[in-house]
mmCIF file of C-alpha atoms and ligand atoms in Angstrom:
data_model
loop_
_atom_site.group_PDB
_atom_site.id
_atom_site.type_symbol
_atom_site.label_atom_id
_atom_site.label_comp_id
_atom_site.label_asym_id
_atom_site.label_seq_id
_atom_site.Cartn_x
_atom_site.Cartn_y
_atom_site.Cartn_z
ATOM 1 C CA UNK A 1 0.089 -0.088 -0.134
ATOM 2 C CA UNK A 2 1.049 3.433 -0.738
ATOM 3 C CA UNK A 3 1.992 5.677 2.254
ATOM 4 C CA UNK A 4 1.094 9.175 2.154
ATOM 5 C CA UNK A 5 3.327 11.366 3.985
ATOM 6 C CA UNK A 6 1.474 14.196 5.617
ATOM 7 C CA UNK A 7 2.752 17.659 6.178
ATOM 8 C CA UNK A 8 3.940 18.280 9.894
ATOM 9 C CA UNK A 9 1.343 19.946 12.062
ATOM 10 C CA UNK A 10 2.072 22.772 14.502
ATOM 11 C CA UNK A 11 -0.427 24.007 16.791
ATOM 12 C CA UNK A 12 -0.660 27.501 18.202
ATOM 13 C CA UNK A 13 -2.475 28.149 21.305
ATOM 14 C CA UNK A 14 -3.555 31.656 21.792
ATOM 15 C CA UNK A 15 -4.699 33.480 18.262
ATOM 16 C CA UNK A 16 -3.849 37.119 19.252
ATOM 17 C CA UNK A 17 -0.896 39.000 17.841
ATOM 18 C CA UNK A 18 1.936 36.691 18.480
ATOM 19 C CA UNK A 19 0.038 33.438 17.833
ATOM 20 C CA UNK A 20 -1.503 34.496 14.459
ATOM 21 C CA UNK A 21 1.595 36.301 13.155
ATOM 22 C CA UNK A 22 3.614 33.192 13.643
ATOM 23 C CA UNK A 23 0.744 31.219 12.125
ATOM 24 C CA UNK A 24 1.023 33.216 9.353
ATOM 25 C CA UNK A 25 4.835 32.854 8.817
ATOM 26 C CA UNK A 26 4.704 29.269 9.108
ATOM 27 C CA UNK A 27 1.776 28.779 6.612
ATOM 28 C CA UNK A 28 3.032 31.393 4.154
ATOM 29 C CA UNK A 29 6.571 29.804 4.258
ATOM 30 C CA UNK A 30 4.976 26.229 3.605
ATOM 31 C CA UNK A 31 6.882 25.136 6.875
ATOM 32 C CA UNK A 32 3.907 23.175 8.249
ATOM 33 C CA UNK A 33 -0.082 22.962 8.518
ATOM 34 C CA UNK A 34 -1.274 24.856 11.471
ATOM 35 C CA UNK A 35 -4.042 24.640 14.025
ATOM 36 C CA UNK A 36 -4.627 27.829 15.753
ATOM 37 C CA UNK A 37 -6.805 27.807 19.002
ATOM 38 C CA UNK A 38 -8.416 30.353 21.016
ATOM 39 C CA UNK A 39 -10.844 30.783 23.955
ATOM 40 C CA UNK A 40 -12.725 33.607 21.958
ATOM 41 C CA UNK A 41 -15.200 31.922 20.178
ATOM 42 C CA UNK A 42 -14.454 32.563 16.289
ATOM 43 C CA UNK A 43 -11.457 34.645 16.565
ATOM 44 C CA UNK A 44 -8.988 31.666 15.615
ATOM 45 C CA UNK A 45 -11.535 30.646 12.787
ATOM 46 C CA UNK A 46 -11.629 34.070 11.421
ATOM 47 C CA UNK A 47 -7.887 34.563 11.372
ATOM 48 C CA UNK A 48 -7.337 31.046 9.930
ATOM 49 C CA UNK A 49 -9.757 31.886 7.264
ATOM 50 C CA UNK A 50 -8.464 35.242 6.388
ATOM 51 C CA UNK A 51 -4.831 33.769 6.171
ATOM 52 C CA UNK A 52 -6.039 31.094 3.722
ATOM 53 C CA UNK A 53 -7.704 33.662 1.785
ATOM 54 C CA UNK A 54 -4.206 34.947 0.793
ATOM 55 C CA UNK A 55 -3.215 31.632 -0.468
ATOM 56 C CA UNK A 56 -3.911 32.267 -4.134
ATOM 57 C CA UNK A 57 -2.161 35.496 -3.840
ATOM 58 C CA UNK A 58 1.034 34.135 -2.338
ATOM 59 C CA UNK A 59 0.875 30.450 -3.887
ATOM 60 C CA UNK A 60 0.889 28.440 -0.661
ATOM 61 C CA UNK A 61 -1.099 25.213 -0.241
ATOM 62 C CA UNK A 62 -0.209 24.634 3.472
ATOM 63 C CA UNK A 63 -3.417 24.621 5.417
ATOM 64 C CA UNK A 64 -4.501 26.348 8.869
ATOM 65 C CA UNK A 65 -7.660 25.485 10.784
ATOM 66 C CA UNK A 66 -8.908 27.729 13.660
ATOM 67 C CA UNK A 67 -10.675 26.034 16.509
ATOM 68 C CA UNK A 68 -11.629 26.140 20.096
ATOM 69 C CA UNK A 69 -11.272 22.502 20.822
ATOM 70 C CA UNK A 70 -8.108 20.924 22.183
ATOM 71 C CA UNK A 71 -8.830 17.524 20.188
ATOM 72 C CA UNK A 72 -7.871 19.408 17.130
ATOM 73 C CA UNK A 73 -4.262 19.613 18.167
ATOM 74 C CA UNK A 74 -3.744 15.959 18.258
ATOM 75 C CA UNK A 75 -0.607 14.597 16.316
ATOM 76 C CA UNK A 76 1.207 18.092 16.523
ATOM 77 C CA UNK A 77 4.757 17.918 16.360
ATOM 78 C CA UNK A 78 5.285 21.355 17.978
ATOM 79 C CA UNK A 79 2.712 23.143 20.148
ATOM 80 C CA UNK A 80 3.361 26.971 20.755
ATOM 81 C CA UNK A 81 1.801 28.526 23.693
ATOM 82 C CA UNK A 82 1.077 32.131 23.485
ATOM 83 C CA UNK A 83 -2.537 32.300 25.279
ATOM 84 C CA UNK A 84 -2.569 34.858 27.803
ATOM 85 C CA UNK A 85 -2.255 38.658 28.655
ATOM 86 C CA UNK A 86 0.422 40.801 27.214
ATOM 87 C CA UNK A 87 2.042 43.751 29.112
ATOM 88 C CA UNK A 88 0.074 46.899 29.367
ATOM 89 C CA UNK A 89 2.047 50.240 29.947
ATOM 90 C CA UNK A 90 3.355 50.034 33.554
ATOM 91 C CA UNK A 91 3.045 46.443 33.934
ATOM 92 C CA UNK A 92 6.130 44.475 34.642
ATOM 93 C CA UNK A 93 6.345 40.881 33.222
ATOM 94 C CA UNK A 94 6.163 39.710 36.588
ATOM 95 C CA UNK A 95 2.806 41.303 37.342
ATOM 96 C CA UNK A 96 1.441 38.721 34.853
ATOM 97 C CA UNK A 97 2.645 35.781 36.874
ATOM 98 C CA UNK A 98 -0.812 35.002 38.627
ATOM 99 C CA UNK A 99 -3.112 35.956 35.619
ATOM 100 C CA UNK A 100 -0.899 33.928 32.971
ATOM 101 C CA UNK A 101 -0.024 31.114 35.288
ATOM 102 C CA UNK A 102 -3.644 30.042 35.611
ATOM 103 C CA UNK A 103 -4.045 30.061 31.892
ATOM 104 C CA UNK A 104 -0.831 28.323 31.277
ATOM 105 C CA UNK A 105 -1.487 25.542 34.014
ATOM 106 C CA UNK A 106 -4.815 24.857 31.901
ATOM 107 C CA UNK A 107 -3.103 24.820 28.459
ATOM 108 C CA UNK A 108 -0.667 22.412 29.885
ATOM 109 C CA UNK A 109 -3.176 19.844 30.933
ATOM 110 C CA UNK A 110 -4.643 19.929 27.594
ATOM 111 C CA UNK A 111 -1.312 19.606 25.862
ATOM 112 C CA UNK A 112 -0.494 16.633 28.131
ATOM 113 C CA UNK A 113 -3.784 14.988 27.096
ATOM 114 C CA UNK A 114 -4.094 15.862 23.427
ATOM 115 C CA UNK A 115 -0.635 16.438 22.079
ATOM 116 C CA UNK A 116 1.565 14.065 24.427
ATOM 117 C CA UNK A 117 4.313 13.664 21.906
ATOM 118 C CA UNK A 118 4.794 17.123 20.897
ATOM 119 C CA UNK A 119 7.611 19.601 21.464
ATOM 120 C CA UNK A 120 6.334 22.624 23.332
ATOM 121 C CA UNK A 121 7.681 26.181 22.847
ATOM 122 C CA UNK A 122 6.435 28.710 25.621
ATOM 123 C CA UNK A 123 5.971 32.287 24.435
ATOM 124 C CA UNK A 124 3.619 33.678 27.136
ATOM 125 C CA UNK A 125 5.180 35.846 29.744
ATOM 126 C CA UNK A 126 6.712 35.659 32.195
ATOM 127 C CA UNK A 127 8.207 33.268 29.794
ATOM 128 C CA UNK A 128 10.900 31.525 31.841
ATOM 129 C CA UNK A 129 8.237 30.925 34.594
ATOM 130 C CA UNK A 130 5.326 29.808 32.028
ATOM 131 C CA UNK A 131 7.868 27.259 30.602
ATOM 132 C CA UNK A 132 8.302 26.079 34.169
ATOM 133 C CA UNK A 133 4.591 25.547 34.508
ATOM 134 C CA UNK A 134 4.504 23.872 31.204
ATOM 135 C CA UNK A 135 7.357 21.666 31.924
ATOM 136 C CA UNK A 136 5.709 20.616 35.508
ATOM 137 C CA UNK A 137 2.315 20.167 34.392
ATOM 138 C CA UNK A 138 2.969 18.125 31.175
ATOM 139 C CA UNK A 139 5.422 16.188 32.736
ATOM 140 C CA UNK A 140 7.611 16.319 29.457
ATOM 141 C CA UNK A 141 11.094 15.518 29.521
ATOM 142 C CA UNK A 142 13.213 18.667 29.332
ATOM 143 C CA UNK A 143 14.328 18.292 25.937
ATOM 144 C CA UNK A 144 10.698 18.838 24.904
ATOM 145 C CA UNK A 145 9.783 22.328 26.619
ATOM 146 C CA UNK A 146 11.784 25.148 25.416
ATOM 147 C CA UNK A 147 11.238 28.905 26.002
ATOM 148 C CA UNK A 148 11.315 31.609 23.363
ATOM 149 C CA UNK A 149 13.424 34.657 24.694
ATOM 150 C CA UNK A 150 17.116 34.509 23.676
ATOM 151 C CA UNK A 151 16.226 34.534 20.350
ATOM 152 C CA UNK A 152 14.059 37.527 20.440
ATOM 153 C CA UNK A 153 16.523 39.469 22.766
ATOM 154 C CA UNK A 154 19.589 38.687 20.678
ATOM 155 C CA UNK A 155 17.755 39.736 17.405
ATOM 156 C CA UNK A 156 16.872 42.889 19.041
ATOM 157 C CA UNK A 157 20.538 43.633 20.139
ATOM 158 C CA UNK A 158 21.794 42.689 16.802
ATOM 159 C CA UNK A 159 19.412 45.038 15.074
ATOM 160 C CA UNK A 160 20.521 48.048 17.272
ATOM 161 C CA UNK A 161 24.250 46.933 16.568
ATOM 162 C CA UNK A 162 23.578 47.050 13.003
ATOM 163 C CA UNK A 163 21.835 50.358 13.029
ATOM 164 C CA UNK A 164 24.946 51.720 15.209
ATOM 165 C CA UNK A 165 27.311 50.546 12.712
ATOM 166 C CA UNK A 166 25.590 50.835 9.667
ATOM 167 C CA UNK A 167 26.395 47.326 8.987
ATOM 168 C CA UNK A 168 24.139 44.661 7.524
ATOM 169 C CA UNK A 169 22.201 42.399 9.884
ATOM 170 C CA UNK A 170 23.856 39.342 7.913
ATOM 171 C CA UNK A 171 26.933 40.401 9.446
ATOM 172 C CA UNK A 172 26.219 40.500 13.030
ATOM 173 C CA UNK A 173 26.172 37.530 15.519
ATOM 174 C CA UNK A 174 24.952 38.435 18.837
ATOM 175 C CA UNK A 175 24.126 36.447 22.016
ATOM 176 C CA UNK A 176 22.083 37.316 24.829
ATOM 177 C CA UNK A 177 21.518 34.658 27.710
ATOM 178 C CA UNK A 178 19.647 34.742 31.309
ATOM 179 C CA UNK A 179 16.118 35.529 32.212
ATOM 180 C CA UNK A 180 13.552 36.940 29.293
ATOM 181 C CA UNK A 181 13.257 40.106 31.404
ATOM 182 C CA UNK A 182 14.899 43.091 32.659
ATOM 183 C CA UNK A 183 17.780 40.765 33.943
ATOM 184 C CA UNK A 184 18.939 39.411 30.559
ATOM 185 C CA UNK A 185 22.392 39.268 29.998
ATOM 186 C CA UNK A 186 23.813 40.412 26.652
ATOM 187 C CA UNK A 187 27.286 38.777 26.198
ATOM 188 C CA UNK A 188 29.747 41.369 24.387
ATOM 189 C CA UNK A 189 32.553 38.757 24.298
ATOM 190 C CA UNK A 190 30.260 36.563 22.052
ATOM 191 C CA UNK A 191 28.962 39.343 19.698
ATOM 192 C CA UNK A 192 30.751 40.244 16.423
ATOM 193 C CA UNK A 193 30.382 42.228 13.552
ATOM 194 C CA UNK A 194 31.701 40.498 10.436
ATOM 195 C CA UNK A 195 33.755 38.252 13.046
ATOM 196 C CA UNK A 196 35.170 41.296 14.965
ATOM 197 C CA UNK A 197 34.353 41.601 18.528
ATOM 198 C CA UNK A 198 31.545 44.363 19.278
ATOM 199 C CA UNK A 199 34.042 46.089 21.910
ATOM 200 C CA UNK A 200 36.489 46.646 18.825
ATOM 201 C CA UNK A 201 33.753 48.331 16.862
ATOM 202 C CA UNK A 202 31.560 50.267 19.046
ATOM 203 C CA UNK A 203 32.755 52.768 21.673
ATOM 204 C CA UNK A 204 32.083 51.717 25.263
ATOM 205 C CA UNK A 205 29.550 54.400 26.041
ATOM 206 C CA UNK A 206 27.496 53.666 22.847
ATOM 207 C CA UNK A 207 27.639 49.838 23.706
ATOM 208 C CA UNK A 208 26.244 50.596 27.257
ATOM 209 C CA UNK A 209 23.551 52.269 25.893
ATOM 210 C CA UNK A 210 22.616 49.731 23.165
ATOM 211 C CA UNK A 211 22.651 47.024 25.972
ATOM 212 C CA UNK A 212 20.288 49.127 27.972
ATOM 213 C CA UNK A 213 18.012 49.724 24.940
ATOM 214 C CA UNK A 214 17.964 45.928 24.413
ATOM 215 C CA UNK A 215 17.079 45.273 28.180
ATOM 216 C CA UNK A 216 14.198 47.705 27.559
ATOM 217 C CA UNK A 217 13.358 46.306 24.191
ATOM 218 C CA UNK A 218 9.954 45.111 25.229
ATOM 219 C CA UNK A 219 8.920 48.109 27.251
ATOM 220 C CA UNK A 220 9.940 50.684 24.315
ATOM 221 C CA UNK A 221 7.342 48.854 22.241
ATOM 222 C CA UNK A 222 4.742 48.834 24.793
ATOM 223 C CA UNK A 223 5.199 52.537 25.569
ATOM 224 C CA UNK A 224 4.905 53.402 21.565
ATOM 225 C CA UNK A 225 1.884 51.264 20.846
ATOM 226 C CA UNK A 226 0.088 51.840 24.380
ATOM 227 C CA UNK A 227 -2.433 48.927 24.100
ATOM 228 C CA UNK A 228 -0.449 46.355 22.719
ATOM 229 C CA UNK A 229 2.980 44.671 23.226
ATOM 230 C CA UNK A 230 5.424 43.360 20.592
ATOM 231 C CA UNK A 231 4.418 40.655 18.181
ATOM 232 C CA UNK A 232 6.268 40.860 14.574
ATOM 233 C CA UNK A 233 9.913 40.221 16.045
ATOM 234 C CA UNK A 234 8.549 37.732 18.869
ATOM 235 C CA UNK A 235 6.851 35.910 16.005
ATOM 236 C CA UNK A 236 9.873 35.671 14.036
ATOM 237 C CA UNK A 237 11.860 34.515 16.849
ATOM 238 C CA UNK A 238 9.440 31.832 17.536
ATOM 239 C CA UNK A 239 9.236 30.853 13.792
ATOM 240 C CA UNK A 240 13.082 30.405 13.737
ATOM 241 C CA UNK A 241 12.913 27.985 16.475
ATOM 242 C CA UNK A 242 9.991 25.961 14.996
ATOM 243 C CA UNK A 243 12.073 25.982 11.609
ATOM 244 C CA UNK A 244 15.265 24.584 13.122
ATOM 245 C CA UNK A 245 13.209 21.957 14.919
ATOM 246 C CA UNK A 246 11.127 20.729 11.962
ATOM 247 C CA UNK A 247 13.883 20.945 9.571
ATOM 248 C CA UNK A 248 16.409 19.427 12.018
ATOM 249 C CA UNK A 249 19.061 22.233 11.343
ATOM 250 C CA UNK A 250 20.553 21.873 14.601
ATOM 251 C CA UNK A 251 20.868 25.744 14.790
ATOM 252 C CA UNK A 252 22.099 27.146 17.969
ATOM 253 C CA UNK A 253 19.497 29.623 19.203
ATOM 254 C CA UNK A 254 19.621 30.999 22.692
ATOM 255 C CA UNK A 255 16.467 29.629 24.373
ATOM 256 C CA UNK A 256 15.131 29.044 27.916
ATOM 257 C CA UNK A 257 15.657 25.578 29.109
ATOM 258 C CA UNK A 258 15.433 23.535 32.375
ATOM 259 C CA UNK A 259 19.028 23.684 33.927
ATOM 260 C CA UNK A 260 20.218 20.855 35.762
ATOM 261 C CA UNK A 261 23.952 22.198 36.800
ATOM 262 C CA UNK A 262 24.849 23.633 33.548
ATOM 263 C CA UNK A 263 26.197 27.060 34.032
ATOM 264 C CA UNK A 264 26.264 26.129 37.800
ATOM 265 C CA UNK A 265 22.340 26.710 37.801
ATOM 266 C CA UNK A 266 19.864 24.292 38.954
ATOM 267 C CA UNK A 267 16.393 23.503 38.715
ATOM 268 C CA UNK A 268 15.218 26.729 36.829
ATOM 269 C CA UNK A 269 14.390 27.759 33.108
ATOM 270 C CA UNK A 270 17.137 30.074 32.051
ATOM 271 C CA UNK A 271 18.269 31.523 28.581
ATOM 272 C CA UNK A 272 21.233 29.749 27.352
ATOM 273 C CA UNK A 273 22.622 28.980 24.057
ATOM 274 C CA UNK A 274 21.067 25.591 22.859
ATOM 275 C CA UNK A 275 21.174 23.412 19.856
ATOM 276 C CA UNK A 276 17.688 22.851 18.453
ATOM 277 C CA UNK A 277 16.823 19.856 16.203
ATOM 278 C CA UNK A 278 13.886 17.535 15.635
ATOM 279 C CA UNK A 279 14.193 16.315 19.071
ATOM 280 C CA UNK A 280 13.871 19.605 20.554
ATOM 281 C CA UNK A 281 16.755 20.507 22.769
ATOM 282 C CA UNK A 282 19.727 18.552 21.681
ATOM 283 C CA UNK A 283 22.424 20.080 23.451
ATOM 284 C CA UNK A 284 23.124 22.858 26.092
ATOM 285 C CA UNK A 285 26.313 24.858 24.792
ATOM 286 C CA UNK A 286 28.439 25.832 27.540
ATOM 287 C CA UNK A 287 30.537 29.048 26.780
ATOM 288 C CA UNK A 288 33.479 30.179 28.952
ATOM 289 C CA UNK A 289 31.735 33.235 30.575
ATOM 290 C CA UNK A 290 33.699 35.992 32.415
ATOM 291 C CA UNK A 291 33.513 36.442 36.145
ATOM 292 C CA UNK A 292 31.013 39.185 35.653
ATOM 293 C CA UNK A 293 28.865 37.616 33.125
ATOM 294 C CA UNK A 294 28.543 34.649 35.488
ATOM 295 C CA UNK A 295 27.570 36.854 38.287
ATOM 296 C CA UNK A 296 24.684 38.479 36.133
ATOM 297 C CA UNK A 297 23.648 34.911 34.819
ATOM 298 C CA UNK A 298 23.482 33.853 38.379
ATOM 299 C CA UNK A 299 21.584 36.771 39.491
ATOM 300 C CA UNK A 300 19.081 36.569 36.766
ATOM 301 C CA UNK A 301 18.634 32.809 37.484
ATOM 302 C CA UNK A 302 17.947 33.748 41.157
ATOM 303 C CA UNK A 303 15.259 35.849 40.322
ATOM 304 C CA UNK A 304 13.811 33.288 38.270
ATOM 305 C CA UNK A 305 14.088 30.891 41.143
ATOM 306 C CA UNK A 306 12.231 33.082 43.366
ATOM 307 C CA UNK A 307 9.397 33.333 40.649
ATOM 308 C CA UNK A 308 9.266 29.718 40.568
ATOM 309 C CA UNK A 309 9.035 29.584 44.471
ATOM 310 C CA UNK A 310 6.176 31.972 43.987
ATOM 311 C CA UNK A 311 4.338 29.590 41.526
ATOM 312 C CA UNK A 312 4.851 26.708 44.027
ATOM 313 C CA UNK A 313 3.068 28.886 46.667
ATOM 314 C CA UNK A 314 0.327 29.445 44.098
ATOM 315 C CA UNK A 315 -0.366 26.225 42.864
ATOM 316 C CA UNK A 316 1.078 23.961 45.425
ATOM 317 C CA UNK A 317 1.483 20.596 43.412
ATOM 318 C CA UNK A 318 0.365 22.070 40.056
ATOM 319 C CA UNK A 319 -2.533 19.176 39.905
ATOM 320 C CA UNK A 320 -5.782 19.521 38.359
HETATM 321 N N1 APR B 1 -6.997 29.582 26.012
HETATM 322 C C1 APR B 1 -6.501 29.888 24.781
HETATM 323 N N2 APR B 1 -6.388 31.010 24.332
HETATM 324 C C2 APR B 1 -6.493 32.142 25.375
HETATM 325 C C3 APR B 1 -6.614 31.636 26.609
HETATM 326 C C4 APR B 1 -6.795 30.466 27.207
HETATM 327 N N3 APR B 1 -7.139 29.930 28.225
HETATM 328 N N4 APR B 1 -6.609 32.953 27.359
HETATM 329 C C5 APR B 1 -6.415 34.040 26.538
HETATM 330 N N5 APR B 1 -6.448 33.456 25.589
HETATM 331 C C6 APR B 1 -6.103 34.147 24.284
HETATM 332 C C7 APR B 1 -6.708 35.455 23.945
HETATM 333 O O1 APR B 1 -8.204 35.231 23.660
HETATM 334 C C8 APR B 1 -6.258 36.086 22.999
HETATM 335 O O2 APR B 1 -6.488 36.025 21.631
HETATM 336 O O3 APR B 1 -4.826 34.419 24.060
HETATM 337 C C9 APR B 1 -4.599 35.618 22.914
HETATM 338 C C10 APR B 1 -3.423 36.512 23.559
HETATM 339 O O4 APR B 1 -3.240 37.102 22.280
HETATM 340 P P1 APR B 1 -2.851 38.928 22.580
HETATM 341 O O5 APR B 1 -3.616 39.483 23.671
HETATM 342 O O6 APR B 1 -2.883 39.575 21.362
HETATM 343 O O7 APR B 1 -1.409 38.854 23.157
HETATM 344 P P2 APR B 1 -0.028 38.760 22.331
HETATM 345 O O8 APR B 1 0.462 39.836 21.970
HETATM 346 O O9 APR B 1 -0.406 37.398 21.101
HETATM 347 O O10 APR B 1 0.841 38.006 23.358
HETATM 348 C C11 APR B 1 0.791 36.711 23.964
HETATM 349 O O11 APR B 1 2.949 36.143 24.326
HETATM 350 O O12 APR B 1 4.704 37.757 24.195
HETATM 351 C C12 APR B 1 3.660 37.191 24.972
HETATM 352 O O13 APR B 1 3.897 39.071 26.900
HETATM 353 C C13 APR B 1 2.999 38.288 25.572
HETATM 354 O O14 APR B 1 2.243 36.926 27.203
HETATM 355 C C14 APR B 1 1.914 37.518 26.142
HETATM 356 C C15 APR B 1 1.743 36.536 25.185
#
């Protein structure tokens, strides 16, 4: 009998700005079929139909289906979790903890039940903590729960460096580790412009300003848009992770993963460079950090550990 190889399936929970934009990129680039799920009746269905109606113009045959039912995420290779609230002006990512924690706990129960073999990408903020909830509740191996943060922060850092030096973004390699929040750790020794360390190309005061702008990257956009947070670059960052996983490219992309002693950090999701392939997390790349960078990373990790303790108090044993 002829076996028909079906296209891969990616499910996206939350059909808001980040979820729908990620879905659009996947479908338009022909990467996978998509299921877009939202709690608001009709939103996912409407956006899916709108995306499909561009097919004849753009020439894609991949499919997207909007739904409110978790049954439809069955057989997904990847599940992206963007459900929940985004930051409003004056709100820190951590203010979102309780609100989004409850939503993500519920999403995680459903992912465990309906897509038990999937690789989960956490996007909802506070992302490192929501990744922890997804990992705890699904019970998946740490290789299959990965947070999106470092890819976005590194891209913002790279963009600002390209703007500062009037150099193509394709010449810039940048690396941001640590929590996806105010305590991110941009690594100057591992950031280069056409292979030249940034410190040799950009004066120290300008570099400090760029690092600060990167730290405030999310807030800068909230401040401008007022009733929405960033979504084009977050969707692109999420897409790059999915693409490395589905095409088994083994790209090294800074992502939030559950550390078990790497970088001297235990029991917390923290952004580190990881190799991503079709098994999800393939390897944590351990870089020789300077003493100052190690200290910053540990500080970032201890803020995340405090968040995890707060989650444990909120949700006790994370059971239904
Ligand atoms: N199940 C499914 N979808 C839900 C649920 C739920 N329990 N609760 C909320 N949603 C949906 C909302 O209906 C909305 O469509 O999640 C979507 C969130 O979309 P937006 O408000 O547009 O937020 P967005 O900008 O996409 O950001 C989503 O990603 O980058 C982070 O900080 C950001 O935490 C935020 C998340």
